[in-house]
Coordinates of C-alpha atoms in Angstrom, one line a residue:
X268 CA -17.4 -23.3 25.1
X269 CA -16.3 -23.3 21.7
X270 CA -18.7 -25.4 19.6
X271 CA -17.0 -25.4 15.7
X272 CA -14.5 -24.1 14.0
X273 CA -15.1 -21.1 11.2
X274 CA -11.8 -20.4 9.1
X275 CA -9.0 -19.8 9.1
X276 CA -6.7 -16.8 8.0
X277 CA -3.1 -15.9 8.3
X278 CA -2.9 -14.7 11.5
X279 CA -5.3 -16.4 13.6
X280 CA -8.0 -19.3 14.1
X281 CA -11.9 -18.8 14.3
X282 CA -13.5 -20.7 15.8
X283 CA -17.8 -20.6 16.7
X284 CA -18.4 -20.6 20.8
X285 CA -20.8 -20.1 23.3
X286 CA -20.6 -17.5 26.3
X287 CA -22.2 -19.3 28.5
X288 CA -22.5 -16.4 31.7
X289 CA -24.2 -14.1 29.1
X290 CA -25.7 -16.8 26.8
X291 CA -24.9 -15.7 23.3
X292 CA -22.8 -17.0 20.4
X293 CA -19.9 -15.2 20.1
X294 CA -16.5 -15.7 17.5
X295 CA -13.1 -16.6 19.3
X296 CA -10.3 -15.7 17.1
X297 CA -7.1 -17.4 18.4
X298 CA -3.5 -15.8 16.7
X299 CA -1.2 -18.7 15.7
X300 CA 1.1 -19.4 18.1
X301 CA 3.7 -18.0 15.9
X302 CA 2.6 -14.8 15.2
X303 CA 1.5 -14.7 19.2
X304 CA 5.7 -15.5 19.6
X305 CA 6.6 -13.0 17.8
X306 CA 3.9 -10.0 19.0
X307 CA 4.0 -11.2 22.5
X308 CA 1.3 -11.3 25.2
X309 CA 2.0 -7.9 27.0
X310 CA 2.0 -5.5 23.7
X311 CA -0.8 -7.9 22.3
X312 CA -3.4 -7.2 24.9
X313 CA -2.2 -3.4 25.9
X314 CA -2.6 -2.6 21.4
X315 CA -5.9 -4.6 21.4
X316 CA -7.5 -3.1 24.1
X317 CA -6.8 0.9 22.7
X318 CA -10.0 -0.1 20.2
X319 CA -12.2 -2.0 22.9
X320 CA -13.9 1.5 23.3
X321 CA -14.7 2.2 19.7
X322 CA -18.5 1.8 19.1
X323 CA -20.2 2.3 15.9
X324 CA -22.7 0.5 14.2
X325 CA -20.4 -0.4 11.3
X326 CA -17.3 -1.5 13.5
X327 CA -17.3 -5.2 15.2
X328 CA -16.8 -4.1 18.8
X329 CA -14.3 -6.4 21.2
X330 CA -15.7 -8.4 23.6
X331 CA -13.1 -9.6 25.4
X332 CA -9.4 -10.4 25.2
X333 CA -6.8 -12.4 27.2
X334 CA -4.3 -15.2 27.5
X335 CA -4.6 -18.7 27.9
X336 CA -2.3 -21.8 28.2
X337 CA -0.1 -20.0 26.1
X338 CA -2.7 -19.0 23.7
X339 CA -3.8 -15.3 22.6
X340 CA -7.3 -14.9 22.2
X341 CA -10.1 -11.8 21.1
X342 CA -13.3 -12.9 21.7
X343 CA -16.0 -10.8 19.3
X344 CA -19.9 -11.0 18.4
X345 CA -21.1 -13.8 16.3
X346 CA -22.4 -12.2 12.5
X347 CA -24.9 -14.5 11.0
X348 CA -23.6 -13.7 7.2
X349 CA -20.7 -13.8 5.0
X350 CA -17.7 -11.9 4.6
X351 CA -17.3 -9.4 1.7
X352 CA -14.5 -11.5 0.4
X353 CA -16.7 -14.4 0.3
X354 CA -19.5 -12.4 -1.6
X355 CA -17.3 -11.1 -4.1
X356 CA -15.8 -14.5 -4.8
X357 CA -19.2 -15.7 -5.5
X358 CA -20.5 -12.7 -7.7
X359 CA -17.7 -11.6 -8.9
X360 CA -18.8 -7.7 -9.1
X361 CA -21.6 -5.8 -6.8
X362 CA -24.0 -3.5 -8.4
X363 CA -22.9 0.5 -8.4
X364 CA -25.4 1.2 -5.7
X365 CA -24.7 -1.1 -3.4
X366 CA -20.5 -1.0 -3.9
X367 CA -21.1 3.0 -3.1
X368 CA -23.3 2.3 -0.3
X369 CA -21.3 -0.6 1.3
X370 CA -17.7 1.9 0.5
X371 CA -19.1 5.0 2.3
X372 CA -20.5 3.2 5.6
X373 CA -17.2 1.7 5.7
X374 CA -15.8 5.2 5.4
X375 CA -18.0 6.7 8.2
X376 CA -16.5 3.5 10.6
X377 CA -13.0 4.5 9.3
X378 CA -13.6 8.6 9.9
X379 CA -15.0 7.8 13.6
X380 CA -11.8 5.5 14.3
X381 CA -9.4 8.2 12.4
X382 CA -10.8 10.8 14.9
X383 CA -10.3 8.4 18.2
X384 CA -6.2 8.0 17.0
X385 CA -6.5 4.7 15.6
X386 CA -5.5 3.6 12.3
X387 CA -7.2 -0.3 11.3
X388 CA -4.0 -1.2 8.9
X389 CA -5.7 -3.9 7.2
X390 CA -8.7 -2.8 5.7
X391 CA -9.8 -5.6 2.8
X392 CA -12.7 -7.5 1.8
X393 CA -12.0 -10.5 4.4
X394 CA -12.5 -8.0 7.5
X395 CA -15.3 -6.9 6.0
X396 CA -18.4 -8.7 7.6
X397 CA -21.8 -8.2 6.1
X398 CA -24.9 -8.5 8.3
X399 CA -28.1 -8.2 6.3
X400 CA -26.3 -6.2 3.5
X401 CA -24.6 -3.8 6.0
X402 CA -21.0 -3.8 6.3
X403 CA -18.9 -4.2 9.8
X404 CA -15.4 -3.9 10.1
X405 CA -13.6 -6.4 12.2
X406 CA -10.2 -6.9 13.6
X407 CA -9.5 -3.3 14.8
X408 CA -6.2 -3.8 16.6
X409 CA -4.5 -6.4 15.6
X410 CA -2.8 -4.9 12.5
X411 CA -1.8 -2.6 15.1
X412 CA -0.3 -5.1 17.8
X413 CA 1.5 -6.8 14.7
X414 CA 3.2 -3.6 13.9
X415 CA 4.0 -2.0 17.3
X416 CA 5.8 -5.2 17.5
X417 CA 7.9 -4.9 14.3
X418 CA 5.9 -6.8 11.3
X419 CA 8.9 -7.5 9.2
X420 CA 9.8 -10.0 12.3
X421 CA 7.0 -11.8 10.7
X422 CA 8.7 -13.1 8.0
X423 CA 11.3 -14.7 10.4
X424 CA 8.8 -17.0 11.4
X425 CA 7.2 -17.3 7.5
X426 CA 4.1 -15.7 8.8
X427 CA 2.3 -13.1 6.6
X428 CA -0.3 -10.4 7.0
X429 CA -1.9 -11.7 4.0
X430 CA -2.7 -10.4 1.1
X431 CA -0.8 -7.2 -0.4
X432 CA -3.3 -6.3 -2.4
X433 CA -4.6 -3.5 -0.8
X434 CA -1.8 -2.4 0.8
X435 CA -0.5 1.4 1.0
X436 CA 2.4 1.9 -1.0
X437 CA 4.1 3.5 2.4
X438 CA 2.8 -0.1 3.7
X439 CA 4.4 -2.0 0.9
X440 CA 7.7 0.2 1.8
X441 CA 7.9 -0.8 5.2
X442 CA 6.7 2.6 6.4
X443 CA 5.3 2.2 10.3
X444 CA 4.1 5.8 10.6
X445 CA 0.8 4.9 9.1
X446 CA -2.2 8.1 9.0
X447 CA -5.6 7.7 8.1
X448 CA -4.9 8.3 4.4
X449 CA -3.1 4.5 4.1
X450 CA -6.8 3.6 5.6
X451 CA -8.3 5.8 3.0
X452 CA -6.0 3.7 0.0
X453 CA -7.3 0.4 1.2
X454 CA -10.8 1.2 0.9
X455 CA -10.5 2.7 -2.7
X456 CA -8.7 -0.5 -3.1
X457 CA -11.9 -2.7 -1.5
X458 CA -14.4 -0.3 -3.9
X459 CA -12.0 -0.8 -7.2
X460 CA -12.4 -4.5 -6.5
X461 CA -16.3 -4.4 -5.6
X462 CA -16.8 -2.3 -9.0
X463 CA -14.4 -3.6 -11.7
X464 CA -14.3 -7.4 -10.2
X465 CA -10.5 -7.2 -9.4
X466 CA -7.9 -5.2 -7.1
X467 CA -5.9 -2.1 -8.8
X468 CA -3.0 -4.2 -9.1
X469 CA -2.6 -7.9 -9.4
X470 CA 0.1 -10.7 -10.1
X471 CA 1.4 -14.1 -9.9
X472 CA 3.1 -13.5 -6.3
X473 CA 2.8 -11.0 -3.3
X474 CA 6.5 -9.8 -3.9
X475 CA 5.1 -8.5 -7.6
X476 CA 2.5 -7.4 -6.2
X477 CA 4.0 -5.2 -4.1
X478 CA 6.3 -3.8 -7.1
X479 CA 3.6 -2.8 -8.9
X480 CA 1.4 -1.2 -5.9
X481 CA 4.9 1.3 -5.8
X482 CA 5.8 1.9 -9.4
X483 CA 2.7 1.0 -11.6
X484 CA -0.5 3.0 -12.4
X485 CA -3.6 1.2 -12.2
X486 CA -6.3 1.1 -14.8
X487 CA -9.3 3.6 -14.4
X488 CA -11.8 2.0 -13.2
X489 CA -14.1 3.1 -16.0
X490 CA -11.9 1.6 -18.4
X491 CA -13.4 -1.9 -16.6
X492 CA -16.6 -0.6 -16.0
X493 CA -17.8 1.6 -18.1
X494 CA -21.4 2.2 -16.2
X495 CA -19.8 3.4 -12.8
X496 CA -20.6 7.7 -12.6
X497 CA -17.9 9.6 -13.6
X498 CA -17.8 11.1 -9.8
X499 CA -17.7 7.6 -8.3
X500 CA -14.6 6.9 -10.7
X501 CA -13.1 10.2 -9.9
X502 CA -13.7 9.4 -6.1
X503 CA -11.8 6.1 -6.3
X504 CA -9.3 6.8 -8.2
X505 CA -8.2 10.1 -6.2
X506 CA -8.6 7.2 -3.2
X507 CA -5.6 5.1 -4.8
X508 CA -3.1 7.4 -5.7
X509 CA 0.3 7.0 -4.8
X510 CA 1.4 10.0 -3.2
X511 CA -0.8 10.2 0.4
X512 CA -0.9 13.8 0.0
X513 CA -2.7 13.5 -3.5
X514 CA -5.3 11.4 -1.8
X515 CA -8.0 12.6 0.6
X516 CA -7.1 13.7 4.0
X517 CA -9.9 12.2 5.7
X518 CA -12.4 9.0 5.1
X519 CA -15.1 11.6 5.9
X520 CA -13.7 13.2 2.4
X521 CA -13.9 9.5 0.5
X522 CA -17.6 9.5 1.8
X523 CA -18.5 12.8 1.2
X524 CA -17.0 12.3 -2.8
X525 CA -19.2 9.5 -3.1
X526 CA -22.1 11.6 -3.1
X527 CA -21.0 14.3 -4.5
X528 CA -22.0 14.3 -8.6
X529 CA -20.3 17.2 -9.5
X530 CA -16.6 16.0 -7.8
X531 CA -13.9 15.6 -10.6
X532 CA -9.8 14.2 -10.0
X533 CA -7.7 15.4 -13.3
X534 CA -4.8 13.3 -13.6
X535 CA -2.2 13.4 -16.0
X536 CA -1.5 10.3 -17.6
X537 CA 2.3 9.5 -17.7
X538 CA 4.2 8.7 -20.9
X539 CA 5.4 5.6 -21.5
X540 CA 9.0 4.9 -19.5
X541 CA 11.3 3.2 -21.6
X542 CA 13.9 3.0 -19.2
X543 CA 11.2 2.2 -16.2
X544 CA 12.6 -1.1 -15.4
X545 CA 16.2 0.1 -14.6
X546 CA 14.9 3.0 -12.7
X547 CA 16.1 6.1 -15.7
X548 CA 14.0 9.5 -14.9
X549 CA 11.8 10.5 -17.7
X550 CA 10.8 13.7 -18.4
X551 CA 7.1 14.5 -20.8
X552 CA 7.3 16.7 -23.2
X553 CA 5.7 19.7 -24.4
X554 CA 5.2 22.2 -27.5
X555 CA 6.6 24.9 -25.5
X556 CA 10.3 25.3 -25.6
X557 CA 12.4 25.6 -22.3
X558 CA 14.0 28.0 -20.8
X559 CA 17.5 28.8 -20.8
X560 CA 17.8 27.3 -17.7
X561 CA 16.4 24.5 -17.9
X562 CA 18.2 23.9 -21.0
X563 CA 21.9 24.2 -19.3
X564 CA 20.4 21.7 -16.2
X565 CA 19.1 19.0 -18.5
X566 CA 22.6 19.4 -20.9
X567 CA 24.6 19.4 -17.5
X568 CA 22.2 16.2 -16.4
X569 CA 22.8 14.6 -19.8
X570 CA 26.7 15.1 -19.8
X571 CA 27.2 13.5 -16.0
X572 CA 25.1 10.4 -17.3
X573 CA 27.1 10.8 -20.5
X574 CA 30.3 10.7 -18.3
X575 CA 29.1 7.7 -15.9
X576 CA 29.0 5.9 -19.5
X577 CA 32.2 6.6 -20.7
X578 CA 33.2 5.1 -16.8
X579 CA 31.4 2.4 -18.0
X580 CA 28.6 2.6 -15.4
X581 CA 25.9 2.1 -18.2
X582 CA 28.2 0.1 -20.5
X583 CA 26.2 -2.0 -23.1
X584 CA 25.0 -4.8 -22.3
X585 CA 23.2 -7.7 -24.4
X586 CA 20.0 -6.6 -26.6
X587 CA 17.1 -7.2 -24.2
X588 CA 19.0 -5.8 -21.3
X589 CA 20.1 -2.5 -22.9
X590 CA 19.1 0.6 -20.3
X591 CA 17.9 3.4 -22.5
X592 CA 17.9 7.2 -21.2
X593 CA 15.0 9.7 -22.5
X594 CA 14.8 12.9 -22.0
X595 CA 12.6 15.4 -23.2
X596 CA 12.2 18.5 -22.4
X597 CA 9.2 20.2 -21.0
X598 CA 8.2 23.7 -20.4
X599 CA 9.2 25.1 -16.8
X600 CA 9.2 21.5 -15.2
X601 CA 11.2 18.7 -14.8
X602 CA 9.9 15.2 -13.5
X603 CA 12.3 13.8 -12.0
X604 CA 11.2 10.2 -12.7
X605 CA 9.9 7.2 -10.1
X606 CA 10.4 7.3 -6.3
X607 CA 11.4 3.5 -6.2
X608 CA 13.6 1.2 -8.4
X609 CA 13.7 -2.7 -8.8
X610 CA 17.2 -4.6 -8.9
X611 CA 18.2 -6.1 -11.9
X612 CA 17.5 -9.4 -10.4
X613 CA 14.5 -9.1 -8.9
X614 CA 15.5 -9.2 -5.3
X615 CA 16.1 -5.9 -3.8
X616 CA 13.7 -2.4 -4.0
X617 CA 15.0 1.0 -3.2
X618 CA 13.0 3.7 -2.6
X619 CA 12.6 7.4 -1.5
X620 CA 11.3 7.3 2.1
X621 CA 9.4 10.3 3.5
X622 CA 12.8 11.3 5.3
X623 CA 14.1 12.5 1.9
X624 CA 17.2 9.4 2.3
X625 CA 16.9 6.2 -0.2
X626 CA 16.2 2.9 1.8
X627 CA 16.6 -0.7 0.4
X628 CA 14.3 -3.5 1.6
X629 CA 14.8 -7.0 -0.1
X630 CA 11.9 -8.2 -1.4
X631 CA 11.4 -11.5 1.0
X632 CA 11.3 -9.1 3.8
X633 CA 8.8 -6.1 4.8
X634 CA 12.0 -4.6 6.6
X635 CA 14.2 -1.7 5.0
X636 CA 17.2 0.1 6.0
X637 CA 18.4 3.5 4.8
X638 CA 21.3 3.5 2.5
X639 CA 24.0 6.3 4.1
X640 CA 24.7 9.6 2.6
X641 CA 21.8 9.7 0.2
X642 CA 20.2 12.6 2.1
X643 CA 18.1 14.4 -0.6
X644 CA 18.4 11.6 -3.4
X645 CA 15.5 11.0 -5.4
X646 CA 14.6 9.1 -8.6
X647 CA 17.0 6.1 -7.8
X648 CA 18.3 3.2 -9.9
X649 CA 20.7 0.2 -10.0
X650 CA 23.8 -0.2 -11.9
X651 CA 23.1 -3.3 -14.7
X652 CA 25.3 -5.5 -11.9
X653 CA 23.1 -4.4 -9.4
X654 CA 26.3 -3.4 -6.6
X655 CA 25.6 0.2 -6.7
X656 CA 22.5 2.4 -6.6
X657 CA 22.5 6.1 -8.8
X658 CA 20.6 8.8 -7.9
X659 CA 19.6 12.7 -8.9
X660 CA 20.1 15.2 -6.2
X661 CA 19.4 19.1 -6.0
X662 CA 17.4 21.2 -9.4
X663 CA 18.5 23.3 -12.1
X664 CA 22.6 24.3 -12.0
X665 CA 22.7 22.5 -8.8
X666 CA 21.4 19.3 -9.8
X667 CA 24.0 16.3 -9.7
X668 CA 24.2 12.7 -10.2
X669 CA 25.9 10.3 -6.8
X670 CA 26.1 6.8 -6.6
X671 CA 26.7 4.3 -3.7
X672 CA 27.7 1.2 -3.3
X673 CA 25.6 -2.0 -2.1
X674 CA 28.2 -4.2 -1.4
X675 CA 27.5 -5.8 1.9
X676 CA 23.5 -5.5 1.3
X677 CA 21.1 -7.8 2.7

């Protein structure tokens, strides 16, 4: 018997009920009918019950599930408390202690899913129940059901999964094949947020957002706090890098950081990209000289570019759209710039998928399709017209310089 409704999100209703056989409050969570079109019953209820086994004092177990007139529901236990997006809207910022406290029981809930094979997806303060000042994660599951069943259908239907804030960057790239570590991003995310009062990366929209979650470093959160411990700040920041293999395999790892005052992450900062924007590689630079080598591959690098000039690939454009090139050279390494690159208008990313091929997603969308014959491409960028995408392949006296063309892109 449902008595009142709760909220409301992006993907479903909640509403306050009764369960009259076994006399307790419990919360019903109805998906919007168009999200429910779009998953469909079957794959709903076979990807929602895969966690109805999960139990752990820190997860929200599932009560119950099923279909009804046409509706998909999860039925789940009442908490008498507040969300963690609702108690940082109201603070603001939680004290050190508790953030740590609140980030690592979270972590053991994450660890003890990890190690069952299943990945939550959408870990953020608003699935984030606390219960007397003791987190429980909710809504293990869906996230899941919405991407078995394709999530960048979503967008057909103008549904979202909400917020991008504390997305992976292999979420914000469309990637399905989601391990623990995209779990692991989301939470550093949720403990940036409860320490410095904001996410790692913010804007005016979710599509810029998402840019900067794939191209731009967050502040340290000491730089906003300057109180947390130097381990805790280590510990989150390792959380949120880019690259999942330069975060922690495991949310047992996150947790055990947390208490650990002795664990350091060295990180060095990049240089300032002139040519960031339009995608140019950028090299740091170093007191050392470089090799011989190294020397002939950056000359041979600089003359293709040089020649792709002269072609009139990079010809000049006005003053505040000119596409600088800097390269510097630094001992025994070369960096072979950013995985990802924005169009010049704002409407399409590229990117270096885990396959080693470029892919192209439009921004509106959350789905991406490889671009052909770029097998091995990395550090992309667009042509100032935006109809063709540039890219660096092989290292040393190998290394060359291809271009496509977009024509026909979505």
């Amino acid at each position: 018997r449902i008595e009142r409704k709760l909220g409301e999100g992006g993907m479903a209703t909640v509403y306050l009920a009764e369960d009259i056989k076994h006399e307790r409050k419990v919360a019903l969570k109805i998906l919007k009918p168009e999200l429910a079109a779009v998953i469909g019953a079957e794959r709903f209820l076979a990807e929602i019950k895969t966690t109805a086994n999960l139990q752990h004092p820190h997860i929200l177990p599932l009560f119950d599930s099923g279909e009804a007139d046409g509706f998909l529901y999860y039925v789940m236990p009442y908490i008498d408390g507040e969300t963690l997006r609702e108690r940082l809207e109201r603070e603001g910022q939680l004290g050190v202690e508790e953030a740590v406290r609140i980030a690592r029981e979270v972590a053991d809930a994450l660890d003890y899913a990890h190690r069952n094979d299943i990945i939550h997806r959408d870990i953020k303060p608003a699935n984030i129940l606390l219960h007397d000042g003791r987190p429980v994660v909710a809504d293990f599951g869906i996230a899941l059901a919405v991407s078995a069943a394709g999530g960048g259908r979503m967008t057909e239907t103008g549904l979202s999964l909400g917020t991008p804030h504390y997305m992976s960057p292999e979420q914000a790239s469309a990637d399905r094949d989601l391990t623990a570590r995209s779990d692991v991003y989301s939470l550093g995310c949720v403990l940036y947020e409860m320490l410095a009062g904001q996410p790692p990366h913010t804007g005016p929209s979710a599509q810029s957002v998402l840019v900067r979650i794939l191209t731009e470093d967050p502040r340290d959160v000491l730089e906003l706090r300057r109180t947390v411990p130097p381990h805790v700040a280590a510990t989150v920041m390792k959380s949120i890098e880019k690259l999942p293999a330069d975060r922690f395999d495991t949310a047992r790892q996150f947790m055990d950081a947390l208490a650990d005052r002795g664990f350091t992450h060295t990180v060095v900062p990049r240089a300032a990209a002139t040519g960031a924007a339009a995608g140019i590689p950028k090299v740091d630079a170093s007191a050392r000289p470089a090799s011989p080598l190294m020397t002939r591959a950056m000359a041979g690098l600089t003359l293709l570019l040089a020649a792709l000039a002269a072609w009139g690939w990079l010809r000049p454009e006005p003053e505040d759209k000119v596409r600088r090139l800097v390269v510097i050279l630094d001992s025994l390494r070369v960096d072979f710039g950013p995985r990802t690159a924005i169009s010049p208008d704002g409407s399409h990313l590229v990117y270096t998928g885990s396959d080693g091929n470029l892919w192209l997603r439009p921004l509106s969308t959350l789905e991406a399709r490889p671009i052909p014959e770029t097998d091995g491409a990395r550090a992309p960028f667009f042509s100032p017209d935006g109809k063709r995408v540039g890219f660096h392949r092989g290292l040393g006296e190998s290394a060359s310089v291809g271009t496509v063309s977009l024509e026909g892109a979505p």
